[in-house]
Amino acid sequence: MRPYSLVGAVWDRADELLPGRVQVRTRNADTGRWSGWQQLDVHPGDARGTGEGRQARGATAPLWVGPSDGVAARLLPEGTASHQPLPEGLRLELVDPGAGETPDPDKAPGTGGTPKDGARDNAAAGSGADGAGTGTEPGTGPGTEPGTDPAAEPKSEPGTEPGTGADTGIGAASPQVASGAVLPELSKDATQAQYPTTQSLVGPRPRIVTRKGWGADEKLREAGYAYTKTVKAAFVHHTAMTNAYACRQVPSIIRAMYRYHVKSSKWRDIGYNFLVDKCGTIYEGRAGGVAKAVRGAHTYGFNRSSTGIAVLGSFDKKKPPKRAVKAIARLSAWKLGLFGVSAGGKTWLKSGGGKFKKGSKIRFHTVSGHKDGYVTECPGARLYGKLGVIRTAAARLQGR
């Protein structure tokens, strides 16, 4: 068996239910030891509710297991569904993230304090102001990185970055920043200068490792971008995987997750808008521009007018790291502030189906957990218990 590092189960039709719980055991490629049984969480039953289209497959959530060369699986029958036949095409997907070409994000500048480097935002085509259509892709000729806009100008709308450090008093760009691998942290004043059409109560932009920084193969995903009209709430998730990963592994983990969402599950792109590791590093997820209202696939029924933030790890019984909690607060303060939303407030969202009747209007905290919008235990009891702290910290960063 060829080595792999991520496993999930898929089947042909997204609207078919899995009649039980899938569990897997994996064999460590280095030691030859087998793990205990680990459960694969099931994604929502109808992927059309995620906005990913009719071609999407049924799938469990992916599980990062690290370099492995063996796997065993079992299906434990559950409830009345146990009498149903297995869905057509049920199989395991074993994903190798590949080596990628990723700069070391830990050596990039902008990890705190006053920023010393300037960068252009990886802004996508179109403002997304007209709703959840698919954008076009400007500047996609030779030498242009998908997801960037080389024609971005100063004093542009949210989602674009002024072209030089001179616009904000920031010095010459480092190799990592200049290459587009990292967007450096900005002060509150610099953030308002970079995004001049935003509200005055936007939080300072945190440091973000871009898709280029974690080595995304832009040829994998569907062409173009999907937008929604605005961002009114942030839904916090956990990836329900091991907490024992090394932070240097995270680009590989995200590449594997990306490949699983696109190639195995047949989604248009990785589902989450942002990912956060246990060291507090923030990563760009779905393509389209980190400051844009990009429609993700993360909270069934509420992917419109929201953004999804996933913390790598499992936090049902384990306490989330302080650095990850602080990163969520910083990201929420900035992202929600771009759209004039208080991170400590509440908002109304219209349900697309799932936990709540389709078309019904539901009131949420502007920073909510996945379980608030869907029938799940995500983001885990311990991380969910930190959402109040996150809201308070994020609102303070906004100056509220």
Short mmCIF file of C-alpha atoms in Angstrom, two decimals, residues 36-387:
data_model
loop_
_atom_site.label_atom_id
_atom_site.label_comp_id
_atom_site.label_asym_id
_atom_site.label_seq_id
_atom_site.Cartn_x
_atom_site.Cartn_y
_atom_site.Cartn_z
CA GLY A 36 -7.10 2.26 18.16
CA TRP A 37 -10.47 2.60 16.46
CA GLN A 38 -11.27 6.19 15.50
CA GLN A 39 -14.65 7.45 14.34
CA LEU A 40 -15.21 9.37 11.13
CA ASP A 41 -17.80 12.11 11.63
CA VAL A 42 -20.44 12.33 8.90
CA HIS A 43 -20.96 15.48 6.84
CA PRO A 44 -24.55 16.72 6.25
CA GLY A 45 -26.66 14.32 4.21
CA ASP A 46 -27.54 16.65 1.31
CA ALA A 47 -24.54 18.49 -0.09
CA ARG A 48 -26.84 20.70 -2.17
CA GLY A 49 -27.45 22.56 1.08
CA THR A 50 -23.76 23.41 1.21
CA GLY A 51 -23.94 25.14 -2.16
CA GLU A 52 -21.46 22.65 -3.64
CA GLY A 53 -23.79 21.36 -6.33
CA ARG A 54 -25.56 18.14 -7.28
CA GLN A 55 -22.35 16.34 -8.22
CA ALA A 56 -21.10 16.32 -4.61
CA ARG A 57 -20.65 12.91 -3.03
CA GLY A 58 -21.72 11.70 0.36
CA ALA A 59 -18.73 11.85 2.67
CA THR A 60 -17.48 11.69 6.21
CA ALA A 61 -15.24 14.38 7.57
CA PRO A 62 -11.58 13.66 6.79
CA LEU A 63 -9.30 12.37 9.54
CA TRP A 64 -5.60 13.26 9.64
CA VAL A 65 -3.63 10.24 10.87
CA GLY A 66 -0.07 11.10 9.81
CA PRO A 67 2.13 8.92 7.57
CA SER A 68 0.45 5.48 7.44
CA ASP A 69 0.66 2.36 5.30
CA GLY A 70 -2.25 0.24 6.46
CA VAL A 71 -5.94 0.70 7.24
CA ALA A 72 -8.88 -1.29 8.58
CA ALA A 73 -12.50 -0.12 8.67
CA ARG A 74 -15.80 -1.16 10.17
CA LEU A 75 -19.37 0.11 10.06
CA LEU A 76 -21.31 0.00 13.32
CA PRO A 77 -25.10 -0.16 12.69
CA GLU A 78 -27.08 2.56 14.40
CA GLY A 79 -30.81 3.03 15.10
CA THR A 80 -33.48 2.45 12.48
CA ALA A 81 -31.02 3.26 9.72
CA SER A 82 -29.21 -0.01 10.49
CA HIS A 83 -31.74 -1.88 8.35
CA GLN A 84 -31.01 0.23 5.29
CA PRO A 85 -28.66 -1.04 2.57
CA LEU A 86 -25.21 0.43 2.26
CA PRO A 87 -25.04 3.41 -0.10
CA GLU A 88 -23.68 2.74 -3.57
CA GLY A 89 -19.98 3.27 -4.01
CA LEU A 90 -19.11 3.29 -0.30
CA ARG A 91 -15.33 3.23 -0.01
CA LEU A 92 -12.34 4.65 1.82
CA GLU A 93 -10.31 7.50 0.39
CA LEU A 94 -6.62 7.54 1.38
CA VAL A 95 -4.97 10.89 0.69
CA ASP A 96 -1.29 11.74 0.36
CA PRO A 97 -0.90 15.53 0.77
CA GLY A 98 2.21 15.62 -1.40
CA ALA A 99 5.38 17.54 -0.67
CA GLY A 100 4.15 20.90 -1.97
CA GLU A 101 6.30 23.97 -2.35
CA THR A 102 5.64 25.93 0.81
CA PRO A 103 7.75 28.68 2.36
CA ASP A 104 8.18 28.16 6.08
CA PRO A 105 5.39 30.31 7.58
CA ASP A 106 7.07 30.21 11.00
CA LYS A 107 10.05 32.12 9.57
CA ALA A 108 7.91 34.75 7.88
CA PRO A 109 7.64 38.17 9.50
CA GLY A 110 4.58 39.81 10.93
CA THR A 111 4.07 37.53 13.90
CA GLY A 112 3.33 40.39 16.23
CA GLY A 113 3.93 44.02 17.12
CA THR A 114 4.16 46.79 14.55
CA PRO A 115 4.28 45.34 11.03
CA LYS A 116 7.50 45.87 9.11
CA ASP A 117 6.48 44.42 5.80
CA GLY A 118 3.81 45.30 3.27
CA ALA A 119 1.94 42.97 0.94
CA ARG A 120 -0.84 42.94 -1.55
CA ASP A 121 -3.97 41.12 -0.40
CA ASN A 122 -4.82 38.05 -2.45
CA ALA A 123 -8.04 39.72 -3.56
CA ALA A 124 -10.35 37.90 -5.93
CA ALA A 125 -12.31 39.17 -8.88
CA GLY A 126 -15.55 40.98 -8.26
CA SER A 127 -16.84 42.55 -5.07
CA GLY A 128 -19.43 39.89 -4.34
CA ALA A 129 -21.94 42.67 -3.74
CA ASP A 130 -24.48 41.16 -6.10
CA GLY A 131 -24.85 37.93 -4.15
CA ALA A 132 -23.76 34.35 -4.34
CA GLY A 133 -22.74 34.10 -7.95
CA THR A 134 -19.47 32.76 -9.29
CA GLY A 135 -16.93 35.50 -9.91
CA THR A 136 -14.62 35.89 -12.84
CA GLU A 137 -10.87 35.72 -12.60
CA PRO A 138 -8.94 38.75 -13.82
CA GLY A 139 -5.28 38.63 -14.66
CA THR A 140 -5.11 34.88 -15.12
CA GLY A 141 -2.57 35.06 -17.89
CA PRO A 142 0.97 33.69 -17.66
CA GLY A 143 2.75 34.55 -14.43
CA THR A 144 -0.43 35.41 -12.50
CA GLU A 145 -1.33 33.43 -9.38
CA PRO A 146 -5.04 32.44 -9.30
CA GLY A 147 -6.74 34.34 -6.52
CA THR A 148 -4.64 37.49 -6.90
CA ASP A 149 -5.48 40.77 -8.57
CA PRO A 150 -2.37 42.46 -10.00
CA ALA A 151 -4.42 45.55 -10.88
CA ALA A 152 -5.44 46.32 -7.28
CA GLU A 153 -5.03 50.00 -6.44
CA PRO A 154 -4.85 52.01 -3.22
CA LYS A 155 -8.17 53.22 -1.83
CA SER A 156 -9.86 50.10 -3.10
CA GLU A 157 -12.86 48.24 -1.75
CA PRO A 158 -12.63 45.59 0.99
CA GLY A 159 -10.70 42.57 -0.22
CA THR A 160 -7.97 44.43 -2.10
CA GLU A 161 -4.62 45.54 -0.79
CA PRO A 162 -2.86 48.76 -1.74
CA GLY A 163 0.10 47.96 -3.90
CA THR A 164 3.10 49.09 -1.83
CA GLY A 165 4.27 49.42 1.74
CA ALA A 166 4.64 53.17 1.15
CA ASP A 167 0.87 53.59 1.31
CA THR A 168 0.81 52.62 4.96
CA GLY A 169 4.28 53.52 6.13
CA ILE A 170 5.34 49.88 5.97
CA GLY A 171 8.85 49.07 4.81
CA ALA A 172 10.10 46.92 1.96
CA ALA A 173 8.51 43.50 1.70
CA SER A 174 10.32 40.37 2.84
CA PRO A 175 10.67 37.41 0.44
CA GLN A 176 7.76 35.60 2.09
CA VAL A 177 5.48 38.62 1.99
CA ALA A 178 6.58 39.70 -1.48
CA SER A 179 5.88 36.21 -2.82
CA GLY A 180 2.33 36.34 -1.45
CA ALA A 181 2.90 33.53 1.07
CA VAL A 182 1.98 35.65 4.09
CA LEU A 183 -0.18 38.70 4.77
CA PRO A 184 1.51 40.45 7.72
CA GLU A 185 -0.26 41.65 10.83
CA LEU A 186 -1.38 45.28 10.64
CA SER A 187 -2.06 47.84 13.33
CA LYS A 188 -5.60 49.19 13.65
CA ASP A 189 -4.66 52.41 11.85
CA ALA A 190 -2.86 50.53 9.08
CA THR A 191 -5.88 48.23 8.69
CA GLN A 192 -8.20 51.18 8.19
CA ALA A 193 -5.75 52.63 5.65
CA GLN A 194 -5.63 49.33 3.76
CA TYR A 195 -9.43 48.95 3.75
CA PRO A 196 -10.64 52.57 3.62
CA THR A 197 -14.30 51.78 2.82
CA THR A 198 -14.71 49.67 5.96
CA GLN A 199 -16.29 50.64 9.25
CA SER A 200 -14.15 52.50 11.82
CA LEU A 201 -14.66 49.67 14.31
CA VAL A 202 -12.86 47.03 12.26
CA GLY A 203 -10.29 45.07 14.25
CA PRO A 204 -6.62 45.05 13.22
CA ARG A 205 -5.82 42.50 10.53
CA PRO A 206 -4.03 39.46 11.96
CA ARG A 207 -1.16 37.70 10.24
CA ILE A 208 -2.52 35.22 7.67
CA VAL A 209 -0.68 32.48 5.77
CA THR A 210 -2.19 32.50 2.28
CA ARG A 211 -3.09 29.59 0.04
CA LYS A 212 0.25 30.08 -1.70
CA GLY A 213 1.88 29.86 1.72
CA TRP A 214 0.48 26.38 2.41
CA GLY A 215 1.06 25.16 -1.13
CA ALA A 216 -2.44 25.00 -2.62
CA ASP A 217 -2.56 23.53 -6.11
CA GLU A 218 -4.98 26.01 -7.70
CA LYS A 219 -5.60 23.66 -10.62
CA LEU A 220 -7.44 21.26 -8.30
CA ARG A 221 -10.36 23.50 -7.39
CA GLU A 222 -13.27 24.63 -9.52
CA ALA A 223 -12.46 27.70 -11.61
CA GLY A 224 -13.75 31.06 -10.41
CA TYR A 225 -15.08 31.98 -6.98
CA ALA A 226 -18.41 31.84 -5.14
CA TYR A 227 -19.55 34.86 -3.13
CA THR A 228 -22.39 35.75 -0.84
CA LYS A 229 -23.73 39.28 -0.26
CA THR A 230 -22.14 39.96 3.11
CA VAL A 231 -20.67 38.41 6.25
CA LYS A 232 -22.93 38.65 9.30
CA ALA A 233 -21.53 35.85 11.47
CA ALA A 234 -18.52 33.59 12.02
CA PHE A 235 -19.07 29.90 12.77
CA VAL A 236 -16.29 28.20 14.76
CA HIS A 237 -15.44 24.55 14.09
CA HIS A 238 -12.89 21.93 15.08
CA THR A 239 -11.60 19.35 12.63
CA ALA A 240 -12.07 16.43 15.07
CA MET A 241 -8.54 15.10 14.46
CA THR A 242 -5.57 14.41 16.68
CA ASN A 243 -4.10 17.25 18.74
CA ALA A 244 -0.66 15.64 18.61
CA TYR A 245 0.40 17.13 15.29
CA ALA A 246 3.44 19.40 14.94
CA CYS A 247 2.72 22.92 13.71
CA ARG A 248 5.26 22.47 10.92
CA GLN A 249 2.96 19.72 9.56
CA VAL A 250 -0.01 22.05 9.14
CA PRO A 251 0.56 22.98 5.46
CA SER A 252 0.52 19.24 4.68
CA ILE A 253 -2.62 18.73 6.74
CA ILE A 254 -4.44 21.53 4.93
CA ARG A 255 -3.29 20.29 1.51
CA ALA A 256 -4.65 16.84 2.31
CA MET A 257 -7.94 18.28 3.55
CA TYR A 258 -8.18 20.43 0.42
CA ARG A 259 -7.60 17.44 -1.85
CA TYR A 260 -10.18 15.38 0.06
CA HIS A 261 -12.85 18.07 -0.13
CA VAL A 262 -12.27 18.67 -3.85
CA LYS A 263 -11.25 15.31 -5.34
CA SER A 264 -12.91 12.87 -2.96
CA SER A 265 -16.06 14.77 -1.89
CA LYS A 266 -16.41 16.69 -5.20
CA TRP A 267 -16.70 20.10 -3.55
CA ARG A 268 -15.62 23.22 -5.43
CA ASP A 269 -12.80 23.97 -2.97
CA ILE A 270 -11.81 23.39 0.65
CA GLY A 271 -14.90 23.98 2.79
CA TYR A 272 -13.58 26.33 5.49
CA ASN A 273 -12.84 30.00 4.91
CA PHE A 274 -10.02 29.99 7.46
CA LEU A 275 -8.08 27.44 9.50
CA VAL A 276 -6.22 27.98 12.78
CA ASP A 277 -3.57 25.66 14.23
CA LYS A 278 -2.72 25.07 17.88
CA CYS A 279 0.19 27.50 17.63
CA GLY A 280 -2.23 30.30 16.74
CA THR A 281 -1.25 30.58 13.08
CA ILE A 282 -4.15 31.60 10.82
CA TYR A 283 -4.40 30.11 7.32
CA GLU A 284 -6.50 31.18 4.37
CA GLY A 285 -8.95 28.47 3.36
CA ARG A 286 -11.37 28.78 0.46
CA ALA A 287 -10.15 30.90 -2.44
CA GLY A 288 -11.66 34.24 -3.36
CA GLY A 289 -9.93 36.85 -1.21
CA VAL A 290 -9.54 36.85 2.58
CA ALA A 291 -11.39 40.17 2.92
CA LYS A 292 -14.24 39.15 0.59
CA ALA A 293 -17.61 37.59 1.41
CA VAL A 294 -16.55 34.18 0.07
CA ARG A 295 -19.24 31.51 0.38
CA GLY A 296 -17.82 28.46 2.11
CA ALA A 297 -19.15 24.96 2.82
CA HIS A 298 -18.89 24.63 6.59
CA THR A 299 -22.27 25.08 8.33
CA TYR A 300 -25.14 23.29 6.58
CA GLY A 301 -28.03 25.71 6.08
CA PHE A 302 -26.05 28.84 6.93
CA ASN A 303 -23.18 29.10 4.47
CA ARG A 304 -24.59 32.30 3.05
CA SER A 305 -23.75 35.52 4.91
CA SER A 306 -21.23 33.76 7.15
CA THR A 307 -17.59 32.73 7.36
CA GLY A 308 -16.23 29.43 8.71
CA ILE A 309 -13.19 29.20 11.01
CA ALA A 310 -11.87 25.70 11.75
CA VAL A 311 -9.36 24.94 14.50
CA LEU A 312 -7.16 21.93 13.76
CA GLY A 313 -7.67 19.40 16.54
CA SER A 314 -10.38 17.89 18.72
CA PHE A 315 -11.75 19.87 21.66
CA ASP A 316 -14.53 17.85 23.20
CA LYS A 317 -12.40 16.83 26.20
CA LYS A 318 -9.15 18.67 25.48
CA LYS A 319 -8.79 22.35 26.34
CA PRO A 320 -8.11 24.52 23.28
CA PRO A 321 -4.69 26.23 23.31
CA LYS A 322 -4.70 29.88 24.38
CA ARG A 323 -2.90 30.89 21.20
CA ALA A 324 -5.64 29.34 19.07
CA VAL A 325 -8.37 31.05 21.11
CA LYS A 326 -6.64 34.42 20.73
CA ALA A 327 -6.23 33.85 16.99
CA ILE A 328 -9.97 33.20 16.57
CA ALA A 329 -10.70 36.45 18.42
CA ARG A 330 -8.29 38.46 16.26
CA LEU A 331 -9.61 36.94 13.05
CA SER A 332 -13.27 37.46 14.05
CA ALA A 333 -12.65 41.09 15.06
CA TRP A 334 -11.12 41.84 11.67
CA LYS A 335 -13.33 39.79 9.36
CA LEU A 336 -16.65 40.80 10.95
CA GLY A 337 -15.49 44.39 11.32
CA LEU A 338 -14.89 44.65 7.57
CA PHE A 339 -18.66 44.29 7.18
CA GLY A 340 -19.64 46.54 10.09
CA VAL A 341 -20.56 43.65 12.39
CA SER A 342 -19.94 43.66 16.13
CA ALA A 343 -18.11 40.52 17.23
CA GLY A 344 -19.95 40.72 20.55
CA GLY A 345 -23.43 41.11 19.11
CA LYS A 346 -26.21 39.00 17.60
CA THR A 347 -27.67 38.73 14.12
CA TRP A 348 -30.44 37.04 12.13
CA LEU A 349 -29.66 34.45 9.44
CA LYS A 350 -32.09 32.72 7.08
CA SER A 351 -31.90 28.93 7.18
CA GLY A 352 -31.22 26.97 4.02
CA GLY A 353 -32.47 23.78 5.68
CA GLY A 354 -31.03 21.18 8.04
CA LYS A 355 -31.40 21.78 11.78
CA PHE A 356 -33.91 24.57 11.16
CA LYS A 357 -36.77 24.72 8.67
CA LYS A 358 -35.72 26.14 5.34
CA GLY A 359 -36.58 29.82 5.07
CA SER A 360 -36.90 30.39 8.82
CA LYS A 361 -34.94 33.27 10.38
CA ILE A 362 -32.72 32.26 13.29
CA ARG A 363 -30.95 34.55 15.75
CA PHE A 364 -27.28 33.77 16.38
CA HIS A 365 -24.35 35.28 18.21
CA THR A 366 -22.16 36.86 15.56
CA VAL A 367 -19.46 34.45 16.76
CA SER A 368 -21.21 31.07 17.08
CA GLY A 369 -20.30 27.40 17.14
CA HIS A 370 -21.08 24.90 14.40
CA LYS A 371 -23.50 23.16 16.78
CA ASP A 372 -25.61 26.32 16.96
CA GLY A 373 -26.49 25.93 13.28
CA TYR A 374 -26.36 22.18 12.74
CA VAL A 375 -26.95 18.94 14.64
CA THR A 376 -23.38 18.17 15.71
CA GLU A 377 -21.06 18.34 18.70
CA CYS A 378 -18.60 20.53 16.74
CA PRO A 379 -16.56 22.51 17.80
CA GLY A 380 -16.33 20.31 20.88
CA ALA A 381 -17.54 21.19 24.38
CA ARG A 382 -14.26 22.75 25.54
CA LEU A 383 -13.86 25.05 22.54
CA TYR A 384 -17.56 25.90 22.53
CA GLY A 385 -17.16 26.96 26.15
CA LYS A 386 -14.55 29.53 25.08
CA LEU A 387 -16.81 31.34 22.62
#
